[in-house]
mmCIF file of C-alpha atoms in Angstrom:
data_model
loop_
_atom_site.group_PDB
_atom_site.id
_atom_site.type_symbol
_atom_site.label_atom_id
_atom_site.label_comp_id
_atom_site.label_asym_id
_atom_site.label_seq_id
_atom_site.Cartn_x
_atom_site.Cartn_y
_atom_site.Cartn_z
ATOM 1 C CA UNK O 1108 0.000 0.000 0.000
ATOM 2 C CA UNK O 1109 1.542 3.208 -1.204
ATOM 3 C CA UNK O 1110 0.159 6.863 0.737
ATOM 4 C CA UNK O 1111 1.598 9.714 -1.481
ATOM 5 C CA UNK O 1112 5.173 8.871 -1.822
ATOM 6 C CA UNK O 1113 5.908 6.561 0.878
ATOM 7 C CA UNK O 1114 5.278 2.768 0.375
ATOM 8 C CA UNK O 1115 4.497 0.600 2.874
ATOM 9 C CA UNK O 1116 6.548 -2.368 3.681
ATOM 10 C CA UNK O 1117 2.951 -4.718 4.518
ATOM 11 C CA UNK O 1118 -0.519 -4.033 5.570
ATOM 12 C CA UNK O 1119 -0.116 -3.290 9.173
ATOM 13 C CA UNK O 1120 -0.808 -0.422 10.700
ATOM 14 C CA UNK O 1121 -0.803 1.287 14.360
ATOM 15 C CA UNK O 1122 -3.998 2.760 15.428
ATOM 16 C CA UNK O 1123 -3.664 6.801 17.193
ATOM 17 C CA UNK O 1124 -4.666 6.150 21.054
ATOM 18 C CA UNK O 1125 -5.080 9.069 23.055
ATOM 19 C CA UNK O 1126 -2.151 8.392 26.209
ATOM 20 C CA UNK O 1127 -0.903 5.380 24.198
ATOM 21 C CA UNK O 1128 0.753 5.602 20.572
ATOM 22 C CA UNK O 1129 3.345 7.806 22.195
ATOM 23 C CA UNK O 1130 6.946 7.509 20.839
ATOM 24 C CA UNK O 1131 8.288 4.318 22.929
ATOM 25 C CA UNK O 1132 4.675 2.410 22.024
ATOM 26 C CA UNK O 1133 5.442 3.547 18.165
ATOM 27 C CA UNK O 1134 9.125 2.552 18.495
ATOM 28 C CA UNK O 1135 8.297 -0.755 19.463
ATOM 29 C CA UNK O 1136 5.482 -1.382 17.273
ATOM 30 C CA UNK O 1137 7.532 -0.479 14.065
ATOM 31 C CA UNK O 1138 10.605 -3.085 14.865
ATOM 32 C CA UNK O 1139 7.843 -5.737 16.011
ATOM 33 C CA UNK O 1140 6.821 -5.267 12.261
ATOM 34 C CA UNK O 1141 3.832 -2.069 11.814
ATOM 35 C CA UNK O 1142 4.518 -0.603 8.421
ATOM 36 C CA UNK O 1143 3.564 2.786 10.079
ATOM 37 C CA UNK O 1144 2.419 4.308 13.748
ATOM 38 C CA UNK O 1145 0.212 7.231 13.593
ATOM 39 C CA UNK O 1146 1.052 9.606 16.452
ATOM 40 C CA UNK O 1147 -1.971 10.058 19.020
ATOM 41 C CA UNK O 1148 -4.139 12.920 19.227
ATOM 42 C CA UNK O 1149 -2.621 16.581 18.579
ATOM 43 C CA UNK O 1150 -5.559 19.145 19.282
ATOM 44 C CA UNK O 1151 -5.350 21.788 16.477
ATOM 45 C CA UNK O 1152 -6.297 25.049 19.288
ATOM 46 C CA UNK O 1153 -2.713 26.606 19.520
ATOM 47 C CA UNK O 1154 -3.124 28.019 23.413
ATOM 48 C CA UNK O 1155 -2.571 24.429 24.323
ATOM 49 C CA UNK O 1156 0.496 23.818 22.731
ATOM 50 C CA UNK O 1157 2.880 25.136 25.550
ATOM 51 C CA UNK O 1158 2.485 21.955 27.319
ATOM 52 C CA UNK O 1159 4.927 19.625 28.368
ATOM 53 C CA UNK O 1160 2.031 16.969 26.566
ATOM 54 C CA UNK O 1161 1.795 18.413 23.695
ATOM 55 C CA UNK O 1162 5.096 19.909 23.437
ATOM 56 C CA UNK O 1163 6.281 15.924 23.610
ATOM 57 C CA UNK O 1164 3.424 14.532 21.104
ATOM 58 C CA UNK O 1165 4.638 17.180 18.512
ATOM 59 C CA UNK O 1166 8.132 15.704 19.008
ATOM 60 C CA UNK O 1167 9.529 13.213 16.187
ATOM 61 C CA UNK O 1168 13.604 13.006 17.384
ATOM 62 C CA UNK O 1169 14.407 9.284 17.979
ATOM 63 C CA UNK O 1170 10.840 8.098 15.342
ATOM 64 C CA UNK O 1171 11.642 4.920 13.798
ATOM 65 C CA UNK O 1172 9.910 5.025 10.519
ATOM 66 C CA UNK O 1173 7.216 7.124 8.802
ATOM 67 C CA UNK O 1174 5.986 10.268 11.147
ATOM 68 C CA UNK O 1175 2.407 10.478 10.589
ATOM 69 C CA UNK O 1176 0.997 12.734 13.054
ATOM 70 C CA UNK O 1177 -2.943 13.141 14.011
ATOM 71 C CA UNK O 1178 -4.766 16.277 14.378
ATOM 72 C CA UNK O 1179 -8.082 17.417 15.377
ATOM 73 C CA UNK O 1180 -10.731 19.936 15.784
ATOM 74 C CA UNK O 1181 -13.334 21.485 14.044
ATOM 75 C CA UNK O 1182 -12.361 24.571 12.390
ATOM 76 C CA UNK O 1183 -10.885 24.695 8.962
ATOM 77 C CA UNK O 1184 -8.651 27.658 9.772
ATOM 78 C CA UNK O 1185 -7.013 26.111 12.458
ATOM 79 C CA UNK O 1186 -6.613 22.651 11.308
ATOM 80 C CA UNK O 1187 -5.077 24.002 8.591
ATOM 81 C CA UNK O 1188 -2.731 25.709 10.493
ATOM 82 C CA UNK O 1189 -1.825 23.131 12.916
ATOM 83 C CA UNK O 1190 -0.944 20.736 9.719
ATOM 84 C CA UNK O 1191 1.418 23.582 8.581
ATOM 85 C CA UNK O 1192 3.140 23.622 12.377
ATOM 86 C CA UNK O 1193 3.348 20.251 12.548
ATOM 87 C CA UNK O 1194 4.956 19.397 9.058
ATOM 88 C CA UNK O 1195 7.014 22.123 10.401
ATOM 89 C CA UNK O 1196 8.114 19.772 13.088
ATOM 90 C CA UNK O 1197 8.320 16.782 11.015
ATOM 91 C CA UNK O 1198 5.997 15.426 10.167
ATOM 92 C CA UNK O 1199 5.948 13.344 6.821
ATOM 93 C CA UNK O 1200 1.858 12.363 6.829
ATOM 94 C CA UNK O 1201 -0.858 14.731 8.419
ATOM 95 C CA UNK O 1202 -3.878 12.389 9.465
ATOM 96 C CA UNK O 1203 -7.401 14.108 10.267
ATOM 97 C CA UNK O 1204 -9.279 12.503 13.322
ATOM 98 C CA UNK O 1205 -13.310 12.233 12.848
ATOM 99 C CA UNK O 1206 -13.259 9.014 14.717
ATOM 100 C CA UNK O 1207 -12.916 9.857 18.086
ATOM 101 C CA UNK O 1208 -16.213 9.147 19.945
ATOM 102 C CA UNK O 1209 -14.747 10.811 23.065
ATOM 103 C CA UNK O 1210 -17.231 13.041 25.042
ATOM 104 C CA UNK O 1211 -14.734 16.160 25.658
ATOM 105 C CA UNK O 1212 -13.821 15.975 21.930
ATOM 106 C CA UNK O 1213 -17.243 15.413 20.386
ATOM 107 C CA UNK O 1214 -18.448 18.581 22.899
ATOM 108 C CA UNK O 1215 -16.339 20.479 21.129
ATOM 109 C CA UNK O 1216 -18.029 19.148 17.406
ATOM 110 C CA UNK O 1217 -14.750 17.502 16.550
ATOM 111 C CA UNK O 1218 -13.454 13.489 16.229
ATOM 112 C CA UNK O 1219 -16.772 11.311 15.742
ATOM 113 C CA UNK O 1220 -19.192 14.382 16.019
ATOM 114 C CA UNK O 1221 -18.077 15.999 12.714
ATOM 115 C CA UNK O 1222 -19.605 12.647 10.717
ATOM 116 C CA UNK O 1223 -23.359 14.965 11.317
ATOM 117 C CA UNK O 1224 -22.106 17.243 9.245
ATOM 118 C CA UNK O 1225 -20.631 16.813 5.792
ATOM 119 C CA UNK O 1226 -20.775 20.340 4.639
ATOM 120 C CA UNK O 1227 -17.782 20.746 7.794
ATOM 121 C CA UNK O 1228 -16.271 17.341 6.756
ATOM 122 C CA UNK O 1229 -15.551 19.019 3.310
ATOM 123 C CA UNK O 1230 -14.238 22.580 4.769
ATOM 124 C CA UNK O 1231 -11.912 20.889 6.898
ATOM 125 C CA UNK O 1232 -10.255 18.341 4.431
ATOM 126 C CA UNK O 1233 -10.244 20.846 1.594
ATOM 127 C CA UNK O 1234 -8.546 23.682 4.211
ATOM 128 C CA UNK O 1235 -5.849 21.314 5.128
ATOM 129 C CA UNK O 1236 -5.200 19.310 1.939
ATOM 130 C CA UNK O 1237 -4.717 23.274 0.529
ATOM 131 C CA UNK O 1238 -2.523 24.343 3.581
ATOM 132 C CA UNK O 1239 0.280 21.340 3.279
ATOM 133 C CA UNK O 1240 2.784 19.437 0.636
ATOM 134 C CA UNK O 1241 2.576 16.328 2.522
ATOM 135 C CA UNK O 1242 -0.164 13.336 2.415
ATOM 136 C CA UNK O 1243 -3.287 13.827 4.676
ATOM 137 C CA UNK O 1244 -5.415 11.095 5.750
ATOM 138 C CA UNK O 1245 -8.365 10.549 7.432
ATOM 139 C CA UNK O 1246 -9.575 8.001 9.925
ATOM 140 C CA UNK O 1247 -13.432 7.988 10.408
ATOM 141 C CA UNK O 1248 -16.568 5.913 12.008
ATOM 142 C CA UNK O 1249 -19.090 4.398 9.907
ATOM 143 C CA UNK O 1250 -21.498 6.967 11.055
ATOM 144 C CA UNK O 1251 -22.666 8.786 14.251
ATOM 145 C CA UNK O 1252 -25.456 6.264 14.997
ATOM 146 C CA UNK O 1253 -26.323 2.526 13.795
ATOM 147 C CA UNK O 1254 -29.318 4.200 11.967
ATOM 148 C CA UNK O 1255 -27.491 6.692 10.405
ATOM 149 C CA UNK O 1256 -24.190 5.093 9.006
ATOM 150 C CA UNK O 1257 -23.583 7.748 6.040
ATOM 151 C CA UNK O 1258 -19.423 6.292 6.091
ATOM 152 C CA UNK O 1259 -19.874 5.595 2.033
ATOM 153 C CA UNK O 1260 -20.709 9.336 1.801
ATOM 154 C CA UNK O 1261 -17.806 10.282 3.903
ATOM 155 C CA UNK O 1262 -15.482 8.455 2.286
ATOM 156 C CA UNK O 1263 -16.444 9.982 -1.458
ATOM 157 C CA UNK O 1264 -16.334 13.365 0.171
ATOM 158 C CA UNK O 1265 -13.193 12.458 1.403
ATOM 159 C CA UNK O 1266 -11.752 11.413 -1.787
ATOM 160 C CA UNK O 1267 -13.077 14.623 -3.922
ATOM 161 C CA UNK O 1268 -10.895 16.419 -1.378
ATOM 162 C CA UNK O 1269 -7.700 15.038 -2.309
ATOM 163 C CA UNK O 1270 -7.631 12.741 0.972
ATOM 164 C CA UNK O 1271 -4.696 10.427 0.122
ATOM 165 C CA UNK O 1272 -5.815 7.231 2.274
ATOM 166 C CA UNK O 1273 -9.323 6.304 4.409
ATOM 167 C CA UNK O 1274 -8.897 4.684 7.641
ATOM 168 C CA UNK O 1275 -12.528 3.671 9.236
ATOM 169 C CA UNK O 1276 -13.112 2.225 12.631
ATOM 170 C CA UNK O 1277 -16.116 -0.466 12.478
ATOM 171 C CA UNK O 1278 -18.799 1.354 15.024
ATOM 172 C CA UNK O 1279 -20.679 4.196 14.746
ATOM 173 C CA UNK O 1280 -19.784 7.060 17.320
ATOM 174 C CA UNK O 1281 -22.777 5.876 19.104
ATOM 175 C CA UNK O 1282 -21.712 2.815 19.688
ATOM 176 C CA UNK O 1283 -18.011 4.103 21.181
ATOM 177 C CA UNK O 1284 -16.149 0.528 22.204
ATOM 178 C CA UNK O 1285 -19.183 -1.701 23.065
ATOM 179 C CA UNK O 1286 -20.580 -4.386 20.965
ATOM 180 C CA UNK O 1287 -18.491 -5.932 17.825
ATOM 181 C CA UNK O 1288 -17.578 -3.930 14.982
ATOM 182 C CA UNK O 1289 -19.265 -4.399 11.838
ATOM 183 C CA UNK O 1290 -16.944 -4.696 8.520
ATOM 184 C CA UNK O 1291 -20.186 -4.778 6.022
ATOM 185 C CA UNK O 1292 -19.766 -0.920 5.909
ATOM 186 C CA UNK O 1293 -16.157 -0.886 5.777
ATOM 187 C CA UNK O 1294 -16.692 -3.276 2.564
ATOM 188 C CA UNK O 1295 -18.977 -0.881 1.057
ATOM 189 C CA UNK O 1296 -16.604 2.437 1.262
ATOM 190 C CA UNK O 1297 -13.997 0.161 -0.228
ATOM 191 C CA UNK O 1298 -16.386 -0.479 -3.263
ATOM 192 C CA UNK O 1299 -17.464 3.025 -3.706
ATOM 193 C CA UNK O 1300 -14.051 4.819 -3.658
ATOM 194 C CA UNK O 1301 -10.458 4.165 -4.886
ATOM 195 C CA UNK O 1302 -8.137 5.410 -2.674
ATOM 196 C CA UNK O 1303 -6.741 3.040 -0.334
ATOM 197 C CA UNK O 1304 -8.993 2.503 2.541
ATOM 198 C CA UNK O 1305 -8.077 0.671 6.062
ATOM 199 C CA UNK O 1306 -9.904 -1.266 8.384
ATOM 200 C CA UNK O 1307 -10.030 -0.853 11.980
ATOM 201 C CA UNK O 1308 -11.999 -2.107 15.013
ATOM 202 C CA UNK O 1309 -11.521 -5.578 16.720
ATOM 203 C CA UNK O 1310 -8.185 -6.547 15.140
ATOM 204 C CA UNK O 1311 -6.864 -8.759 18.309
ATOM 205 C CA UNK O 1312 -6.053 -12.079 16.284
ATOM 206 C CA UNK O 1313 -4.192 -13.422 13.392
ATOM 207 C CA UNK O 1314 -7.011 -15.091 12.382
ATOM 208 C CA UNK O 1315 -9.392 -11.700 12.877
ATOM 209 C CA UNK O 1316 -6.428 -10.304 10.493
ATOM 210 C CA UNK O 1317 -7.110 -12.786 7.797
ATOM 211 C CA UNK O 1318 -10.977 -12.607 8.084
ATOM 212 C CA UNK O 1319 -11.159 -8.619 7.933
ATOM 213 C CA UNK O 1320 -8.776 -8.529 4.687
ATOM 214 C CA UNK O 1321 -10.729 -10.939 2.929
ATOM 215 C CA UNK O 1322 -14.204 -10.208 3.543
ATOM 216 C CA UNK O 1323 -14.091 -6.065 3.628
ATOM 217 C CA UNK O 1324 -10.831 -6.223 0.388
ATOM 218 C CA UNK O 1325 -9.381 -3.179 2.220
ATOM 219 C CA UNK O 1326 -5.418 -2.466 1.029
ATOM 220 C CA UNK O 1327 -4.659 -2.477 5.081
ATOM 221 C CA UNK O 1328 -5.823 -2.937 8.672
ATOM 222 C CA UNK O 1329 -5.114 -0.822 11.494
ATOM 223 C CA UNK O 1330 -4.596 -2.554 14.908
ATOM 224 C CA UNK O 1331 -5.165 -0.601 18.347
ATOM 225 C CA UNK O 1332 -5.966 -2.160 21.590
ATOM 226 C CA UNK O 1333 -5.012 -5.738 19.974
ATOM 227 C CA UNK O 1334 -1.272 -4.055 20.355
ATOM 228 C CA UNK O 1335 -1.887 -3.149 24.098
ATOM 229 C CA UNK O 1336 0.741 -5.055 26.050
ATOM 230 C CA UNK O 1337 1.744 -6.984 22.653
ATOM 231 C CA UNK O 1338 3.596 -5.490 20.470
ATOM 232 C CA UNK O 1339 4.658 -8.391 18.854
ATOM 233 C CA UNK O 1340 0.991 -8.892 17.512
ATOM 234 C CA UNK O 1341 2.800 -7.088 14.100
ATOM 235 C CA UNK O 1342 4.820 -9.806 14.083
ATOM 236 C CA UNK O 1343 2.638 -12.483 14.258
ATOM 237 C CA UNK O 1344 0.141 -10.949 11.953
ATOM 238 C CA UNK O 1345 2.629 -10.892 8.776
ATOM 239 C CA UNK O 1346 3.522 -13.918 9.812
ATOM 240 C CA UNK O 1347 0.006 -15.867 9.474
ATOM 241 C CA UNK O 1348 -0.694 -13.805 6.321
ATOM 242 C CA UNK O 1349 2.283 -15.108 4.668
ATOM 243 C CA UNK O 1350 2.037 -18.581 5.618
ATOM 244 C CA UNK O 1351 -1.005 -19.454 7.184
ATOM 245 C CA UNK O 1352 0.325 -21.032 10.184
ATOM 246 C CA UNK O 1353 0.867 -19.248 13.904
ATOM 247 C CA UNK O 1354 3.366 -18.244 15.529
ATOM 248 C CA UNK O 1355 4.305 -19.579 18.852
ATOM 249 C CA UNK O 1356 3.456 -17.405 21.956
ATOM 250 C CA UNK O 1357 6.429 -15.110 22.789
ATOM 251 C CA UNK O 1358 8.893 -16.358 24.990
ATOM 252 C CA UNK O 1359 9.019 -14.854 28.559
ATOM 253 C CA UNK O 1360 12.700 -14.092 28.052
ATOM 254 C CA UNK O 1361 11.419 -11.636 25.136
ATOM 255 C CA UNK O 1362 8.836 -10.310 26.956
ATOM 256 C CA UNK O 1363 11.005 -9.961 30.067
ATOM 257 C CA UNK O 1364 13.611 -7.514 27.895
ATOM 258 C CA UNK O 1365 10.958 -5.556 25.982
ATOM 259 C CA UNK O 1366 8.790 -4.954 28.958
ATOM 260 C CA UNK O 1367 12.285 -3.388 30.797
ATOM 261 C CA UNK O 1368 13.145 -1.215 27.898
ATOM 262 C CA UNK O 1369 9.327 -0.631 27.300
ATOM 263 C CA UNK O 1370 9.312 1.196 30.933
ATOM 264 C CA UNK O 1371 13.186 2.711 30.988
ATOM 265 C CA UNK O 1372 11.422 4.792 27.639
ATOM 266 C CA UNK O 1373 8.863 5.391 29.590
ATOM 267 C CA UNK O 1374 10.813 6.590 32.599
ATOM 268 C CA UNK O 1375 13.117 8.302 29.870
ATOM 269 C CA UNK O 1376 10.319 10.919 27.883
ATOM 270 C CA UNK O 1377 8.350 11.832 30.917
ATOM 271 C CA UNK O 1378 10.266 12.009 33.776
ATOM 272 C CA UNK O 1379 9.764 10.076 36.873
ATOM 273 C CA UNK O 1380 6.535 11.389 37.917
ATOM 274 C CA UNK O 1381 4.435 10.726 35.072
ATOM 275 C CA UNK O 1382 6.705 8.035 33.761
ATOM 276 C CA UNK O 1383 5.864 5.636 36.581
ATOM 277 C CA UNK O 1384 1.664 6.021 35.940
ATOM 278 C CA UNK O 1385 2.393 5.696 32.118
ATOM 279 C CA UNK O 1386 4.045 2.183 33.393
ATOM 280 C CA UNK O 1387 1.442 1.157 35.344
ATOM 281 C CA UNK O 1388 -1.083 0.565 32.290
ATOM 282 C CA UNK O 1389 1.569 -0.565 29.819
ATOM 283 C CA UNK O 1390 2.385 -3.376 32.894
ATOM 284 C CA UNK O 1391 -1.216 -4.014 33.276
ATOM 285 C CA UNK O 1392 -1.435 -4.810 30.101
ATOM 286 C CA UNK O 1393 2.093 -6.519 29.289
ATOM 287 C CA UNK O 1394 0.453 -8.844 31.773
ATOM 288 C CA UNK O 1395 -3.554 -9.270 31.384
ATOM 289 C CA UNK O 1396 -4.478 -12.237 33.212
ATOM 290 C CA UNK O 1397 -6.649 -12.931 35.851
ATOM 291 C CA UNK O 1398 -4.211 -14.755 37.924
ATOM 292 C CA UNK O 1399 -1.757 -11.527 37.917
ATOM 293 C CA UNK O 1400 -4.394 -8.671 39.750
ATOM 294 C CA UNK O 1401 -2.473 -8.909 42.779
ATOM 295 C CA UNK O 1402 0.752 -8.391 41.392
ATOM 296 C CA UNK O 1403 -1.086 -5.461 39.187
ATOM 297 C CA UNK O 1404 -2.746 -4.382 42.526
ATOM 298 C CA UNK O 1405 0.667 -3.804 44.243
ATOM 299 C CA UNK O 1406 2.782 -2.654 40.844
ATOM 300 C CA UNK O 1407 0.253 0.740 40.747
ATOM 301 C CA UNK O 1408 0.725 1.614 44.213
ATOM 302 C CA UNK O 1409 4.491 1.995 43.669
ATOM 303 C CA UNK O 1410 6.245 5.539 43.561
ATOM 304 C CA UNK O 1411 9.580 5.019 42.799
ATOM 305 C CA UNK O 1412 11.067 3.877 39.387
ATOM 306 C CA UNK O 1413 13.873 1.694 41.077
ATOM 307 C CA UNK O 1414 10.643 -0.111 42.950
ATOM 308 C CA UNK O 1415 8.757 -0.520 39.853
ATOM 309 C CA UNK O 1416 11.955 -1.926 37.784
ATOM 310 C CA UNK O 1417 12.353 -4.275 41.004
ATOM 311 C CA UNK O 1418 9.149 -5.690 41.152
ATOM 312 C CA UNK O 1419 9.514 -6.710 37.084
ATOM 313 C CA UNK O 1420 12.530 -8.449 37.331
ATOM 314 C CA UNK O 1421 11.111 -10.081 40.502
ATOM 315 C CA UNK O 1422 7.767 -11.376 38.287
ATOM 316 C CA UNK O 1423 10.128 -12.779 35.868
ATOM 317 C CA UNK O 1424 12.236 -14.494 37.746
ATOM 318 C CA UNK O 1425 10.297 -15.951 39.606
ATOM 319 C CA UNK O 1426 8.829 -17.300 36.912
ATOM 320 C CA UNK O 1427 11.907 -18.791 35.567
ATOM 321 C CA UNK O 1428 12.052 -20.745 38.874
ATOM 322 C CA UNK O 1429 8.809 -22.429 38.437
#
């Protein structure tokens, strides 16, 4: 799959997630095999730029791969602008959220909420395909309610703008995470337009991988949560695709190492404050089981970044003893 002049090495892509596709979550993606990782969330209102957050998602020193960087909002003016700041910065791809179902971005008549209005759909893309020399993409729902999934029209309007690649999410904003997504309207935007368009929404499996590709035809798929805690999924992704057969489960030695250098990034972009309650999900989710609450329990009530290293290495080997 080719978006403007870069081509991708597969079909894999990683999803934007608000406090989780930061730099050392991209990183790691990328080398476990993602063709690309789209940055999270950059608001496009410039008096909130002077934060240490933003100041850090704007960031690309140390990107491995492609810098595609996310923006949102709901004026054209200032998306506009905030593509030309952050190509500015670095960035190679611009990508235009409408997808976000969150309640303090849809208040505002941006992410998910814009998908009501097509008449602001078409100001925005046309402002900031104008305002830029670089690629801009757009990731979308299939429509604001179940009733009212107008994604096909979306996806035209997006294409008559010059939108260089579709990425579309399987619910409606209605719908935010609950139930299953529904690929029948992902398969229809792929029929209707002929830029390349990408699947999103329930990705978690090899075999999920497989399905989605063949029954929507899409030219990629974009994996979120499945990549929560497991990087590797990239990995073992390509691999069923190419061959049909799995993997076999990541060895704890592996997982040990990248979980270490997972958290020293961590520690290493946001300073020990935040950089120990960024670890505490990314552990929680390194190790999702039922059996491991306890250690989960006792991880997030520790302050220190020498504790939390300690109590990793501890897990692990303790492991290796049984």
């Amino acid at each position: 799959m080719q978006i403007g002049p870069y081509q991708l090495k597969n079909q894999l892509i990683v999803a934007p997630m608000a406090g989780v596709t930061d730099q050392p979550f991209r990183n790691l993606c990328v080398r476990y095999g993602a063709a690309m990782a789209v940055s999270e969330m950059l608001s496009s209102n410039p008096d909130v730029w002077d934060t240490d957050k933003s100041r850090q998602r704007m960031s690309h020193a140390g990107e491995n791969g492609i810098r595609s960087v996310q923006i949102a909002g709901a004026d054209p003016e200032l998306m506009a602008n905030a593509a030309v700041v952050n190509v500015q910065q670095g960035a190679q791809i611009i990508d235009i959220n409408m997808g976000c179902p969150a309640k303090k971005v849809n208040k505002k008549l941006a992410g998910s909420a814009l998908l009501q209005n097509p008449v602001q759909v078409k100001a925005i893309l046309q402002a900031v395909v104008a305002a830029v020399d670089v690629p801009v993409t757009l990731k979308i729902r299939t429509g604001w309610a179940p009733e009212h999934r107008n994604g096909v029209q979306i996806a035209q309007i997006a294409e008559d703008c010059g939108i260089a690649s579709l990425a579309v999410h399987g619910r409606t904003r209605q719908c935010m995470y609950k139930g299953d997504a529904e690929y029948d309207t992902i398969k229809a935007i792929k029929q209707n337009i002929s830029i390349p368009v990408i699947a999103n929404g329930d990705i978690v499996t090899p075999e999920k991988a497989r399905y989605v590709l063949d029954h929507t035809g899409v030219d990629a798929l974009m994996i979120g949560r499945g990549a929560q805690g497991r990087p590797w999924i990239f990995r073992e992704i390509q691999h069923y695709l190419d061959t049909g057969n799995k993997l076999a489960p990541v060895e704890m030695d592996e997982k040990h190492l990248v979980m270490l250098e997972h958290l020293e990034n961590l520690y290493e972009l946001y300073g020990e404050y935040k950089g120990i309650r960024f670890a505490r999900k990314h552990v929680g989710w390194y190790l999702d089981q039922e059996e491991q609450r306890p250690f989960r329990a006792e991880f997030n009530r520790l302050e220190t970044v020498e504790k939390q290293c300690s109590m990793v290495e501890r897990y692990f080997d303790e492991i290796a003893q049984n």
